[in-house]
PDB file of N, CA, C and O in Angstrom:
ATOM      1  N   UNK A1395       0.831  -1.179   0.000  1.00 71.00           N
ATOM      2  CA  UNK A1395       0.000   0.000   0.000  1.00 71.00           C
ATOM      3  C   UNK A1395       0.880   1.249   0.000  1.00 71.00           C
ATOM      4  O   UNK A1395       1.888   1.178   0.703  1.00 71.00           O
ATOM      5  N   UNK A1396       0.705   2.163  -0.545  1.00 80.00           N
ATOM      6  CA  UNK A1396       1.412   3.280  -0.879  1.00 80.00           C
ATOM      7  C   UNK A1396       1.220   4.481   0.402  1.00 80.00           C
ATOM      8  O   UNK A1396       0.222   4.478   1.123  1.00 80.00           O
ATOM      9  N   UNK A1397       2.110   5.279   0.517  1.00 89.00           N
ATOM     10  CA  UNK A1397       1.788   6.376   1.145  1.00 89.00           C
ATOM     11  C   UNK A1397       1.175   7.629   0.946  1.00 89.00           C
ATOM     12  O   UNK A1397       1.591   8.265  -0.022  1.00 89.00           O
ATOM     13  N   UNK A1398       0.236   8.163   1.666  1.00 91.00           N
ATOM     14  CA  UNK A1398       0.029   9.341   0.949  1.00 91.00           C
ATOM     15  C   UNK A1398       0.913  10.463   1.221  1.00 91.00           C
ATOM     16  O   UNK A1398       1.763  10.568   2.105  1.00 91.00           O
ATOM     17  N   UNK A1399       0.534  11.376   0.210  1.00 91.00           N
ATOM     18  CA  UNK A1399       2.092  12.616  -0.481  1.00 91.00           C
ATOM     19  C   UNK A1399       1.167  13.305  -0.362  1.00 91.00           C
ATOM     20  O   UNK A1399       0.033  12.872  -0.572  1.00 91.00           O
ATOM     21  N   UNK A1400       1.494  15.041   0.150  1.00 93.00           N
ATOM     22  CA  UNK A1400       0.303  15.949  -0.467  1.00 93.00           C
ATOM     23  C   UNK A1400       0.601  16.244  -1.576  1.00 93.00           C
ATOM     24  O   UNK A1400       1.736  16.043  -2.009  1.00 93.00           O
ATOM     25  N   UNK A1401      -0.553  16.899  -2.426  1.00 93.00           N
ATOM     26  CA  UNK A1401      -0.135  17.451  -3.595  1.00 93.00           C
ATOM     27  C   UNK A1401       0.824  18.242  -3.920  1.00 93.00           C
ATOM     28  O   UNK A1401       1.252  18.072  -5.062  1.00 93.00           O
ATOM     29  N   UNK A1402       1.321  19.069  -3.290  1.00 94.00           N
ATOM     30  CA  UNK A1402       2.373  20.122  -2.861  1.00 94.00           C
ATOM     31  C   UNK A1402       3.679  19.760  -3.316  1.00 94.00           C
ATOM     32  O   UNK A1402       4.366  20.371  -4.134  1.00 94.00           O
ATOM     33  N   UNK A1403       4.044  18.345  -2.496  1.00 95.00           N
ATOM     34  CA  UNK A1403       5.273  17.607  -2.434  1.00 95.00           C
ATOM     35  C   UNK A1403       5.311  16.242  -3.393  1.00 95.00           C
ATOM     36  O   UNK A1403       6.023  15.295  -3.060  1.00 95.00           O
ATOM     37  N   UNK A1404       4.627  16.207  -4.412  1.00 94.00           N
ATOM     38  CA  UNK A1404       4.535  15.225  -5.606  1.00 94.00           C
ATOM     39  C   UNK A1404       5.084  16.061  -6.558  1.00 94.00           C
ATOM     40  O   UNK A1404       4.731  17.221  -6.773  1.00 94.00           O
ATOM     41  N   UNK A1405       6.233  15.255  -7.301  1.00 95.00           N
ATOM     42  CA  UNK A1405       6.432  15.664  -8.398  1.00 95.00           C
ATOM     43  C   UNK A1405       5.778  16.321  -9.443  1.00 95.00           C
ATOM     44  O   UNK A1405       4.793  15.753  -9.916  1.00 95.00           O
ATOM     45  N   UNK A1406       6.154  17.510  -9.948  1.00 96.00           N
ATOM     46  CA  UNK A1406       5.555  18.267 -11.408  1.00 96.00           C
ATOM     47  C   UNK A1406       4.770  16.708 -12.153  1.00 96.00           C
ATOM     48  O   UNK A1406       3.605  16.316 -12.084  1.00 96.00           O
ATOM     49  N   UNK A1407       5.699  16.247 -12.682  1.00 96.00           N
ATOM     50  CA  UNK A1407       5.024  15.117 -13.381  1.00 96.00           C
ATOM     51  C   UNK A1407       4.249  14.536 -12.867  1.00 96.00           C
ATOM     52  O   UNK A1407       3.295  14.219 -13.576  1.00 96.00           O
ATOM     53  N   UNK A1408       4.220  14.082 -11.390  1.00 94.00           N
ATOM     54  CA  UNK A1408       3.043  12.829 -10.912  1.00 94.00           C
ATOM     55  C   UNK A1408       1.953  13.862 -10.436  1.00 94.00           C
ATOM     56  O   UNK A1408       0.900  13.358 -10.043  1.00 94.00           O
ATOM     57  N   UNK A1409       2.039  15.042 -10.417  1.00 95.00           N
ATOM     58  CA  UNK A1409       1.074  16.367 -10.227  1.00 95.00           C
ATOM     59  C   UNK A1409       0.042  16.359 -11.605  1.00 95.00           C
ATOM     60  O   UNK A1409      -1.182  16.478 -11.663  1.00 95.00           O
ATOM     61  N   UNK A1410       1.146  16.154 -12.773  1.00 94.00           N
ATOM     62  CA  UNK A1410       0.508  16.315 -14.127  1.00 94.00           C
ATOM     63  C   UNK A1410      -0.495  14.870 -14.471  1.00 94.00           C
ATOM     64  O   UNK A1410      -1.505  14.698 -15.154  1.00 94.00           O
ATOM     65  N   UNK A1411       0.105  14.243 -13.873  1.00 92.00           N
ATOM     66  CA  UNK A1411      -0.414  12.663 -14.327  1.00 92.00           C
ATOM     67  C   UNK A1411      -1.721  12.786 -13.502  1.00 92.00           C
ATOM     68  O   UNK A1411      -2.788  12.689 -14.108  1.00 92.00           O
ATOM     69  N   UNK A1412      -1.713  13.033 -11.899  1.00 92.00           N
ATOM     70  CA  UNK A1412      -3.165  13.141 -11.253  1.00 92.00           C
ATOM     71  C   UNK A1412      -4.385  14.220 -11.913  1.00 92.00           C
ATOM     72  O   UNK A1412      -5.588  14.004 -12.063  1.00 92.00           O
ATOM     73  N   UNK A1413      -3.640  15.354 -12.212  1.00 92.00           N
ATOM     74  CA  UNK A1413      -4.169  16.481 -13.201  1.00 92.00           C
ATOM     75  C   UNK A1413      -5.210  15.777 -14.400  1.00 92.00           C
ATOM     76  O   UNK A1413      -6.422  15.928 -14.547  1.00 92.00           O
ATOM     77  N   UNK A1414      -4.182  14.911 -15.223  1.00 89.00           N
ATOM     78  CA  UNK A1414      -5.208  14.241 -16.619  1.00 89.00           C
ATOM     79  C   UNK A1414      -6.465  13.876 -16.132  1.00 89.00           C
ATOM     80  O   UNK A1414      -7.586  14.329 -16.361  1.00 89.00           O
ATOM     81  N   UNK A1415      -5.885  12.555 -15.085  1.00 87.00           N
ATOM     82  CA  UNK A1415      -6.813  11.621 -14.624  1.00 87.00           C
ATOM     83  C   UNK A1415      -8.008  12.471 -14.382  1.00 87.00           C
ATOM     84  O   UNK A1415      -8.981  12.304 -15.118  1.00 87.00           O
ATOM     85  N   UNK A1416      -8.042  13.176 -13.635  1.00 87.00           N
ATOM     86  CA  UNK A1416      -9.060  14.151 -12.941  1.00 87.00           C
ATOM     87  C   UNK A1416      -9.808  14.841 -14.325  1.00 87.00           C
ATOM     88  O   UNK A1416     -10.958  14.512 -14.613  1.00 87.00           O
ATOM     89  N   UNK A1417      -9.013  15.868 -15.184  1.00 85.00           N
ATOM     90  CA  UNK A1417      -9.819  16.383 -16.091  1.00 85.00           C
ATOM     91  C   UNK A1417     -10.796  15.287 -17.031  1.00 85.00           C
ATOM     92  O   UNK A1417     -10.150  14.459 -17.672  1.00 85.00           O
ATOM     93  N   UNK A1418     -12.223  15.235 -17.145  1.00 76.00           N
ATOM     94  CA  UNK A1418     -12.832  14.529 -18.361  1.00 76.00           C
ATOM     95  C   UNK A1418     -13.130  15.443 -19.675  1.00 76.00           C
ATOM     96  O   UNK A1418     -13.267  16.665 -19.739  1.00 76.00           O
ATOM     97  N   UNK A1419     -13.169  14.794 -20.352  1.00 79.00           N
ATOM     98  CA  UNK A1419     -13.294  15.195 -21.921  1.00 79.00           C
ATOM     99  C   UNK A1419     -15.032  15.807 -22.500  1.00 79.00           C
ATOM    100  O   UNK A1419     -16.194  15.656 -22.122  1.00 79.00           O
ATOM    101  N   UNK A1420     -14.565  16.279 -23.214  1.00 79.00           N
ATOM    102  CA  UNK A1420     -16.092  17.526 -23.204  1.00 79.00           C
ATOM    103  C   UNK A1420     -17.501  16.172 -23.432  1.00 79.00           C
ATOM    104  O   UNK A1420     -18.647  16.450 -23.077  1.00 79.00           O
ATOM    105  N   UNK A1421     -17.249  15.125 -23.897  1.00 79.00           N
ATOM    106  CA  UNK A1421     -18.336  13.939 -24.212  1.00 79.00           C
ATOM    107  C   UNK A1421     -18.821  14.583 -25.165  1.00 79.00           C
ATOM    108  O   UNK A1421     -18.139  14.985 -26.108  1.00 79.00           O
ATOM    109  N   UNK A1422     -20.308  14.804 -25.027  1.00 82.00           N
ATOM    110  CA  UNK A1422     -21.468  15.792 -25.912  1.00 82.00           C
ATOM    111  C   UNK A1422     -21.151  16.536 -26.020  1.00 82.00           C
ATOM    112  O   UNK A1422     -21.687  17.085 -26.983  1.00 82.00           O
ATOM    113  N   UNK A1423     -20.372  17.165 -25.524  1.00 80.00           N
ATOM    114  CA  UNK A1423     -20.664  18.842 -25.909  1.00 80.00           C
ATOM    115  C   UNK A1423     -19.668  19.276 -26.639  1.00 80.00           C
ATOM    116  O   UNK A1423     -18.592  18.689 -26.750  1.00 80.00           O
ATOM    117  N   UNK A1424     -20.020  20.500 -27.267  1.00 81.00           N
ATOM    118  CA  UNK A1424     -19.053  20.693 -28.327  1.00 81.00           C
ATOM    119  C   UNK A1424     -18.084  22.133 -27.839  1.00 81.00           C
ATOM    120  O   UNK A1424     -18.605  23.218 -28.099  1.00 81.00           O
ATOM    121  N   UNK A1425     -16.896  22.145 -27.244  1.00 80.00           N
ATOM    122  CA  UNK A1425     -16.430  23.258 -27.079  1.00 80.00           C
ATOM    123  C   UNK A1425     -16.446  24.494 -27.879  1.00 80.00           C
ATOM    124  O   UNK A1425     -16.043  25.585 -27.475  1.00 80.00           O
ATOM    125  N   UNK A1426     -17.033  24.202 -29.267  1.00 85.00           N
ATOM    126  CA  UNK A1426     -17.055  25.778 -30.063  1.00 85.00           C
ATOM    127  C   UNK A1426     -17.999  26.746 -29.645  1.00 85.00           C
ATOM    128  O   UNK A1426     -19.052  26.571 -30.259  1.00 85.00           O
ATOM    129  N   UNK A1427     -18.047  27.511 -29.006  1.00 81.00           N
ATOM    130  CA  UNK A1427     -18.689  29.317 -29.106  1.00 81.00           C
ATOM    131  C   UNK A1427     -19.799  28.890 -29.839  1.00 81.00           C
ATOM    132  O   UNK A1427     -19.376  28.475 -30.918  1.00 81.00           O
ATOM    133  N   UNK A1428     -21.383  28.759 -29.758  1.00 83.00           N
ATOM    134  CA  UNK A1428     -22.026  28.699 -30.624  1.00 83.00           C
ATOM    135  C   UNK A1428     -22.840  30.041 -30.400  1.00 83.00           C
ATOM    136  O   UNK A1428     -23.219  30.381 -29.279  1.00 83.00           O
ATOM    137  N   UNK A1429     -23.119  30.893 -31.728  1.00 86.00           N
ATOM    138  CA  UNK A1429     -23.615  32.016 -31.782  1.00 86.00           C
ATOM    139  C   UNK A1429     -25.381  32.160 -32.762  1.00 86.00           C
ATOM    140  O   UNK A1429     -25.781  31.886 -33.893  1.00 86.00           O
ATOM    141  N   UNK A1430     -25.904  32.680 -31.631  1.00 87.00           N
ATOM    142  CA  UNK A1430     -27.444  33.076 -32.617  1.00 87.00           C
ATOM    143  C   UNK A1430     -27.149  33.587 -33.429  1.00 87.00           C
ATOM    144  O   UNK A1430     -26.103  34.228 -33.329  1.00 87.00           O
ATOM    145  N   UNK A1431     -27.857  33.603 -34.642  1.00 84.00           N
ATOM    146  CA  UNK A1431     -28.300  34.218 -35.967  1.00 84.00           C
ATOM    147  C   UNK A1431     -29.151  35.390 -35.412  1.00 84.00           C
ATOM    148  O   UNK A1431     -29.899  35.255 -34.444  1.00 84.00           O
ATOM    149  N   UNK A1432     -28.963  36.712 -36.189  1.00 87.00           N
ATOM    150  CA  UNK A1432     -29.445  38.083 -35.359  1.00 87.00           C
ATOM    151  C   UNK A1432     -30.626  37.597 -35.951  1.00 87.00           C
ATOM    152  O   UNK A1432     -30.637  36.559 -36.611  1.00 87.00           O
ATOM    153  N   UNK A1433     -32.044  38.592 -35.664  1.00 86.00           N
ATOM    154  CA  UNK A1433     -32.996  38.055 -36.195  1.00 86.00           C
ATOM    155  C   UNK A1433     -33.158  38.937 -37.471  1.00 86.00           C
ATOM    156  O   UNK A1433     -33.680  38.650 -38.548  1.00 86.00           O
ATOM    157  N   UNK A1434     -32.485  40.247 -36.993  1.00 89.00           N
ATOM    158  CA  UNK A1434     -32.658  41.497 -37.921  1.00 89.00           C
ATOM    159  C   UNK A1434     -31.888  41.172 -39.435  1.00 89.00           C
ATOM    160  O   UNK A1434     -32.025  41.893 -40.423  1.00 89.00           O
ATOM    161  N   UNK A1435     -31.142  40.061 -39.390  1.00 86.00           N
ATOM    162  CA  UNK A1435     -30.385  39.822 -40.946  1.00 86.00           C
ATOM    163  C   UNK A1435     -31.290  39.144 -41.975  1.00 86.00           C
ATOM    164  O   UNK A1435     -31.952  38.268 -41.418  1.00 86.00           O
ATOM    165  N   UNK A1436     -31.513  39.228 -43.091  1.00 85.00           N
ATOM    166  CA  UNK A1436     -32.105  39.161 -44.226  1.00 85.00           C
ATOM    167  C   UNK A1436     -31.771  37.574 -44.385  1.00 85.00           C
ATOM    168  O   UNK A1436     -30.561  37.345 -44.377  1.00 85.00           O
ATOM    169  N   UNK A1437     -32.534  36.544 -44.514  1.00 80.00           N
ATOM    170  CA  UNK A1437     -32.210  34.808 -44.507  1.00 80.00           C
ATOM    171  C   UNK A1437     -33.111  34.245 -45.829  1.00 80.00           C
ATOM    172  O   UNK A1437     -34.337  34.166 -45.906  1.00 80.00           O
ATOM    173  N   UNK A1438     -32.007  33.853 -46.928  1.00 81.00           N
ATOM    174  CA  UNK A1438     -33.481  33.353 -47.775  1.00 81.00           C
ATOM    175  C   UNK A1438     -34.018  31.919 -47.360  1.00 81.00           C
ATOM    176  O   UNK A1438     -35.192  31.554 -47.424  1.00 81.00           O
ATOM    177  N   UNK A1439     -32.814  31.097 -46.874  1.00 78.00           N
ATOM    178  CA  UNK A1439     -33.489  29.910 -46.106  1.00 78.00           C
ATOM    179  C   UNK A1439     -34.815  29.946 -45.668  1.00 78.00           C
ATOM    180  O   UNK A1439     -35.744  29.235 -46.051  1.00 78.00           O
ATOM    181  N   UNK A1440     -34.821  31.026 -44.653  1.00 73.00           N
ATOM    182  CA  UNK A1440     -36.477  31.149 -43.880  1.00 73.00           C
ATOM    183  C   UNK A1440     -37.867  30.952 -44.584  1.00 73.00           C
ATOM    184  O   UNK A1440     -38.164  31.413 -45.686  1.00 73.00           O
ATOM    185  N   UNK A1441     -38.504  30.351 -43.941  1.00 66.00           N
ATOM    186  CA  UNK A1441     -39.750  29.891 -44.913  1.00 66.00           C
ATOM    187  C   UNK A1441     -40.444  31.185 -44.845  1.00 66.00           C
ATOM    188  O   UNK A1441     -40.281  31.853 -43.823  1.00 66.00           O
ATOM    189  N   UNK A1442     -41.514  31.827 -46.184  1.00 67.00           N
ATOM    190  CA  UNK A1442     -42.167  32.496 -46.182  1.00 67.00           C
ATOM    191  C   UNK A1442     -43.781  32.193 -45.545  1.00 67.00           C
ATOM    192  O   UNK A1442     -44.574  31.461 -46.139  1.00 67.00           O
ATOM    193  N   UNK A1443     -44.054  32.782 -44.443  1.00 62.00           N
ATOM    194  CA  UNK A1443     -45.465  32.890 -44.414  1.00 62.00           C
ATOM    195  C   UNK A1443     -46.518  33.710 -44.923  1.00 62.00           C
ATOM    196  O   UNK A1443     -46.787  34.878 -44.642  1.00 62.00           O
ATOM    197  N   UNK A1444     -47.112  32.865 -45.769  1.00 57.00           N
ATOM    198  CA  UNK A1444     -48.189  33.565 -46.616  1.00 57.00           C
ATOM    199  C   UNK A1444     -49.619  32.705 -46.122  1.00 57.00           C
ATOM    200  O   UNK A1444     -49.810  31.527 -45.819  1.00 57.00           O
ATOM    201  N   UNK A1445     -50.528  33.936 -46.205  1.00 54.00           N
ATOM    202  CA  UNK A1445     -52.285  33.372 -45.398  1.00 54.00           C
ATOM    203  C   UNK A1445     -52.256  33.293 -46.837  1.00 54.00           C
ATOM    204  O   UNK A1445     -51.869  32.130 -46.949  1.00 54.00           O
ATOM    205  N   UNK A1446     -52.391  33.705 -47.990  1.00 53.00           N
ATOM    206  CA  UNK A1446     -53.636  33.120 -48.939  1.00 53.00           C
ATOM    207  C   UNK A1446     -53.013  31.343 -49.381  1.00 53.00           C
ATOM    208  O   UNK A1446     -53.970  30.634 -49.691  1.00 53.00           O
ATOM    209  N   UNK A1447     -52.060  30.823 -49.425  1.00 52.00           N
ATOM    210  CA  UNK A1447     -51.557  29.900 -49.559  1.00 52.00           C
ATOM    211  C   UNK A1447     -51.853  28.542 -48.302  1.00 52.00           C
ATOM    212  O   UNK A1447     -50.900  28.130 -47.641  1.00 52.00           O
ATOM    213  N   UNK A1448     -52.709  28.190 -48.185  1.00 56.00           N
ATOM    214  CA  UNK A1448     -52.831  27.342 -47.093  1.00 56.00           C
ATOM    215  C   UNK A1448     -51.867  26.119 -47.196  1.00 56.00           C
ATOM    216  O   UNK A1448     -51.093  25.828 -46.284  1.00 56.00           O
ATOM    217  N   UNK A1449     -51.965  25.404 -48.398  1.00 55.00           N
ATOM    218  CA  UNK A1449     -51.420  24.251 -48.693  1.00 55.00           C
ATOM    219  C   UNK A1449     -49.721  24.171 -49.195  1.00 55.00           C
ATOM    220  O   UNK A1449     -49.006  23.170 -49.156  1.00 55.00           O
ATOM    221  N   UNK A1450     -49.375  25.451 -49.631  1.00 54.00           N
ATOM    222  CA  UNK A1450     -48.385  25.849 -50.264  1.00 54.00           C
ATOM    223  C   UNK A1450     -48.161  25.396 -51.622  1.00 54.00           C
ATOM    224  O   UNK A1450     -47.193  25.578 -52.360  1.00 54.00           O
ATOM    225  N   UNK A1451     -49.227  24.781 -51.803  1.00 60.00           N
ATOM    226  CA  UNK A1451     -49.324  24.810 -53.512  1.00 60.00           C
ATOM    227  C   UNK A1451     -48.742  23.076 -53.939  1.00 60.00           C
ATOM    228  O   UNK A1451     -49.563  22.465 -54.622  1.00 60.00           O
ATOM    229  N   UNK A1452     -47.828  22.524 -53.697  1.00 64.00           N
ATOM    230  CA  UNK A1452     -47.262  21.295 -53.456  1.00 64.00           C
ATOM    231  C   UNK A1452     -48.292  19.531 -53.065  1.00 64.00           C
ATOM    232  O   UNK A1452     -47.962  18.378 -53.342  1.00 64.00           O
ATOM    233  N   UNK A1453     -49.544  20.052 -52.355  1.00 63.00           N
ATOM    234  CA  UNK A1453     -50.502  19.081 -52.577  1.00 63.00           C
ATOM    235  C   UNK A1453     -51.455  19.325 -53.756  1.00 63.00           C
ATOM    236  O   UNK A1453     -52.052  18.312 -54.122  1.00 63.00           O
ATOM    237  N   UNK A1454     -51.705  20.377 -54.380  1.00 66.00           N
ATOM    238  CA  UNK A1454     -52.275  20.331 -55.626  1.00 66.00           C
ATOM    239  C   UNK A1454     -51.144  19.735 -56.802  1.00 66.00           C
ATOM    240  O   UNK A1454     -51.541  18.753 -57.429  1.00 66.00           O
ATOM    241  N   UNK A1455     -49.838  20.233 -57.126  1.00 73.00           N
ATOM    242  CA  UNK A1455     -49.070  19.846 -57.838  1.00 73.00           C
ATOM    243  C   UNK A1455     -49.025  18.085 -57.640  1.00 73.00           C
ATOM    244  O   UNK A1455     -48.792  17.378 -58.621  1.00 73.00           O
ATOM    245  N   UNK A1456     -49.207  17.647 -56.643  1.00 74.00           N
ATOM    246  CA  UNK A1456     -48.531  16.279 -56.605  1.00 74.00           C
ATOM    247  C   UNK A1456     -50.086  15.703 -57.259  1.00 74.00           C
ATOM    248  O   UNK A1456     -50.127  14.951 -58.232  1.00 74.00           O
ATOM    249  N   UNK A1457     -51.358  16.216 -56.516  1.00 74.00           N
ATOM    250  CA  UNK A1457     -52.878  15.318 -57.045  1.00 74.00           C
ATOM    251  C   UNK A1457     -52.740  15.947 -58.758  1.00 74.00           C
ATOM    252  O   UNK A1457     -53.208  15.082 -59.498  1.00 74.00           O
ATOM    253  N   UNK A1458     -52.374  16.851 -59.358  1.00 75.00           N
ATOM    254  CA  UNK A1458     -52.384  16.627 -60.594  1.00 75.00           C
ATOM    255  C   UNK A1458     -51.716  15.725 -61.301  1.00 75.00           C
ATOM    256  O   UNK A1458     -52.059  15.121 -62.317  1.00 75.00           O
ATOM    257  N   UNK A1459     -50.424  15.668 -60.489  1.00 76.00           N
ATOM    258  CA  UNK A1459     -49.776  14.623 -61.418  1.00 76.00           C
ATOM    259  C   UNK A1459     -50.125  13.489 -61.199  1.00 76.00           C
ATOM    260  O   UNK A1459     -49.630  12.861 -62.135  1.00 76.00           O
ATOM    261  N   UNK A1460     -50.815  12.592 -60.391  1.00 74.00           N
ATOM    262  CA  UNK A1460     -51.242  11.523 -59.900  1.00 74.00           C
ATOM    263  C   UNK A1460     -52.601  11.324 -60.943  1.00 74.00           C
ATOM    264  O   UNK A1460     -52.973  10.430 -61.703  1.00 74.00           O
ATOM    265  N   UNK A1461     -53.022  12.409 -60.619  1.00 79.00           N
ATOM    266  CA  UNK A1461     -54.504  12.533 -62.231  1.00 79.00           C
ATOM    267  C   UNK A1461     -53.988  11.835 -63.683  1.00 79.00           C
ATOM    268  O   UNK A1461     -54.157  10.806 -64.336  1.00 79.00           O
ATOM    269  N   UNK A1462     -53.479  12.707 -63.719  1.00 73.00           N
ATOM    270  CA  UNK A1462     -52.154  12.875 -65.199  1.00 73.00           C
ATOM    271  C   UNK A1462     -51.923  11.183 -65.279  1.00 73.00           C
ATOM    272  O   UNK A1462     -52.808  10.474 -65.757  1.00 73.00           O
ATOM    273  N   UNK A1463     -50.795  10.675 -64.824  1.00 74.00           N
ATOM    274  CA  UNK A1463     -50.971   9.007 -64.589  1.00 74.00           C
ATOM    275  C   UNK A1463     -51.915   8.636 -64.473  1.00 74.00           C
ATOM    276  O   UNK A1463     -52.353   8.702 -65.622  1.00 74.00           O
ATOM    277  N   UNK A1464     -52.753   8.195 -63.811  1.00 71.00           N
ATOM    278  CA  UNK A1464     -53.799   7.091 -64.090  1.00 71.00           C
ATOM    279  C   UNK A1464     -54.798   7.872 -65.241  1.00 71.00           C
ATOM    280  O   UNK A1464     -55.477   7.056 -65.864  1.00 71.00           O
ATOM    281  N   UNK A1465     -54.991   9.123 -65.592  1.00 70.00           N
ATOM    282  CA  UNK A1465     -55.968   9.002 -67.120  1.00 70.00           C
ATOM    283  C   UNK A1465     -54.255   8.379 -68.308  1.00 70.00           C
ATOM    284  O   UNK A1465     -54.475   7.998 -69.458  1.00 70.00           O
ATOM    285  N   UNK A1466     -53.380   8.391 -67.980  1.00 65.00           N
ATOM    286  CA  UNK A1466     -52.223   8.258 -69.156  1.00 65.00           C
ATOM    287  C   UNK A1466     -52.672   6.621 -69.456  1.00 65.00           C
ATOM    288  O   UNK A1466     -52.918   6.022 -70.503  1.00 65.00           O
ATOM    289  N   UNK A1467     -52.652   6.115 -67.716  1.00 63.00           N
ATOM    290  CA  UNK A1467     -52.512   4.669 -67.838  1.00 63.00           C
ATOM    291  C   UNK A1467     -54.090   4.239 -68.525  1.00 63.00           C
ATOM    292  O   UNK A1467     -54.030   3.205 -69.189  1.00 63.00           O
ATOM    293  N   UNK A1468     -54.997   4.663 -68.479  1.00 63.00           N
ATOM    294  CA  UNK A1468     -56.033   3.961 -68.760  1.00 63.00           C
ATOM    295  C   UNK A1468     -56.515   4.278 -70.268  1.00 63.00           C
ATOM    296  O   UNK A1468     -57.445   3.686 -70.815  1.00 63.00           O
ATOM    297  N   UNK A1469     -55.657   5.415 -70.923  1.00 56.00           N
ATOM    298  CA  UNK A1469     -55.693   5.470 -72.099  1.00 56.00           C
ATOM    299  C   UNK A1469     -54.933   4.158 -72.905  1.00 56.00           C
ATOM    300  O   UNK A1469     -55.491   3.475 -73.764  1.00 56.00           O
ATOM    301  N   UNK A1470     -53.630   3.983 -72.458  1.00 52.00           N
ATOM    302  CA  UNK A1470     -52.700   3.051 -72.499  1.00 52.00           C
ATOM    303  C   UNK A1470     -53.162   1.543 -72.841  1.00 52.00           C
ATOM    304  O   UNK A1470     -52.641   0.727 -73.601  1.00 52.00           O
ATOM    305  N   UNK A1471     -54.299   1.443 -72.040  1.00 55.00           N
ATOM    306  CA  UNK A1471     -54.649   0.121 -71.790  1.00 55.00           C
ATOM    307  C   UNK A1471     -55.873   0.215 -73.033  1.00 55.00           C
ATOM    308  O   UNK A1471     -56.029  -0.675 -73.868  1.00 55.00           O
ATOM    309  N   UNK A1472     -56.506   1.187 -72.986  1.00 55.00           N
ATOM    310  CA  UNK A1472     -57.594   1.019 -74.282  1.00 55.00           C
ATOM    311  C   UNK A1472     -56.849   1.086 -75.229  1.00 55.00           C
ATOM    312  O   UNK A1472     -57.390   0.256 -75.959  1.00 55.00           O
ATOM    313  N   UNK A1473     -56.072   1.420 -75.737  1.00 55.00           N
ATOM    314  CA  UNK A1473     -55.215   1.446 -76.705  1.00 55.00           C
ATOM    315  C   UNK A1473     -54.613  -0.627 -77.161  1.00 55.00           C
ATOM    316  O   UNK A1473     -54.304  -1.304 -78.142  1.00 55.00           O
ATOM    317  N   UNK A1474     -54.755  -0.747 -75.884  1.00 55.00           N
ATOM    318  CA  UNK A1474     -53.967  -2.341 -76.051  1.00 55.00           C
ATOM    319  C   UNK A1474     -54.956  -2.739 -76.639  1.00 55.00           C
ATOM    320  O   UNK A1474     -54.882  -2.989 -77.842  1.00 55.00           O
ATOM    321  N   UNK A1475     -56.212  -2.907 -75.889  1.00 55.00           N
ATOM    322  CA  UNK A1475     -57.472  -3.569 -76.102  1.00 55.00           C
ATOM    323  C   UNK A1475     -57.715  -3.224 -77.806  1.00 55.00           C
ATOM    324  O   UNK A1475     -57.183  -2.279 -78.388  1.00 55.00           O
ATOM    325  N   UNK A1476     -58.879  -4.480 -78.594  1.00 57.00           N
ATOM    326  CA  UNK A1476     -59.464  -4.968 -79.304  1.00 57.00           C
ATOM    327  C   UNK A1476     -60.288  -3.996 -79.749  1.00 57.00           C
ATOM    328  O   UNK A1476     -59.319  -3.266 -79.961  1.00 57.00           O
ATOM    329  N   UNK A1477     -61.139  -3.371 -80.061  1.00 51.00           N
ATOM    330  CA  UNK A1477     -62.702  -2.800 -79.513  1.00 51.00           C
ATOM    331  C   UNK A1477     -62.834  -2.819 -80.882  1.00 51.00           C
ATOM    332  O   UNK A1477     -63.894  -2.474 -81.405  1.00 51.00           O
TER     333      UNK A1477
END
C-alpha cells in the first residue's frame, strides 16, 4: 500500500499525471462558441409565411400529377385492347 504525499510535495510530473486523470473530456458537448443568428439579418433559407396559400401549392401539384398518370394509364390500356 502506498503512502500518501500531499499534492504540494509530488512531483511536477506525478502532479501532471493526477491532473489528466481528474480532467474529463467535453463527451457531448461541443467546445465551439455557438452564436445566434441576429434576427434582424435578411435569410433566404427562412420559410415564407403567406395566409392566402394554405397548402403551399405542393398538394395540388402532386394530385395533378397523380390525375395525369392514371388518365395516361387507362388510355394506355384502351389502346392495347381490341374494340
Amino acid at each position: 500500500m502506498e503512502k500518501f504525499t500531499s499534492y504540494e510535495k509530488l512531483s511536477k510530473k506525478k502532479q501532471k499525471e493526477l491532473n489528466s486523470k481528474k480532467r474529463a473530456g467535453w463527451g457531448k458537448k461541443s467546445p465551439v462558441t455557438k452564436v445566434k443568428p441576429s434576427k434582424k439579418i435578411y435569410s433566404r433559407k427562412k420559410t415564407r409565411n403567406r395566409d392566402d396559400d394554405d397548402f403551399g401549392g405542393a398538394f395540388f401539384i402532386t394530385l395533378q400529377r397523380h390525375i395525369f398518370r392514371q388518365n395516361r394509364n387507362i388510355i394506355v390500356k384502351r389502346k392495347d385492347c381490341n374494340y
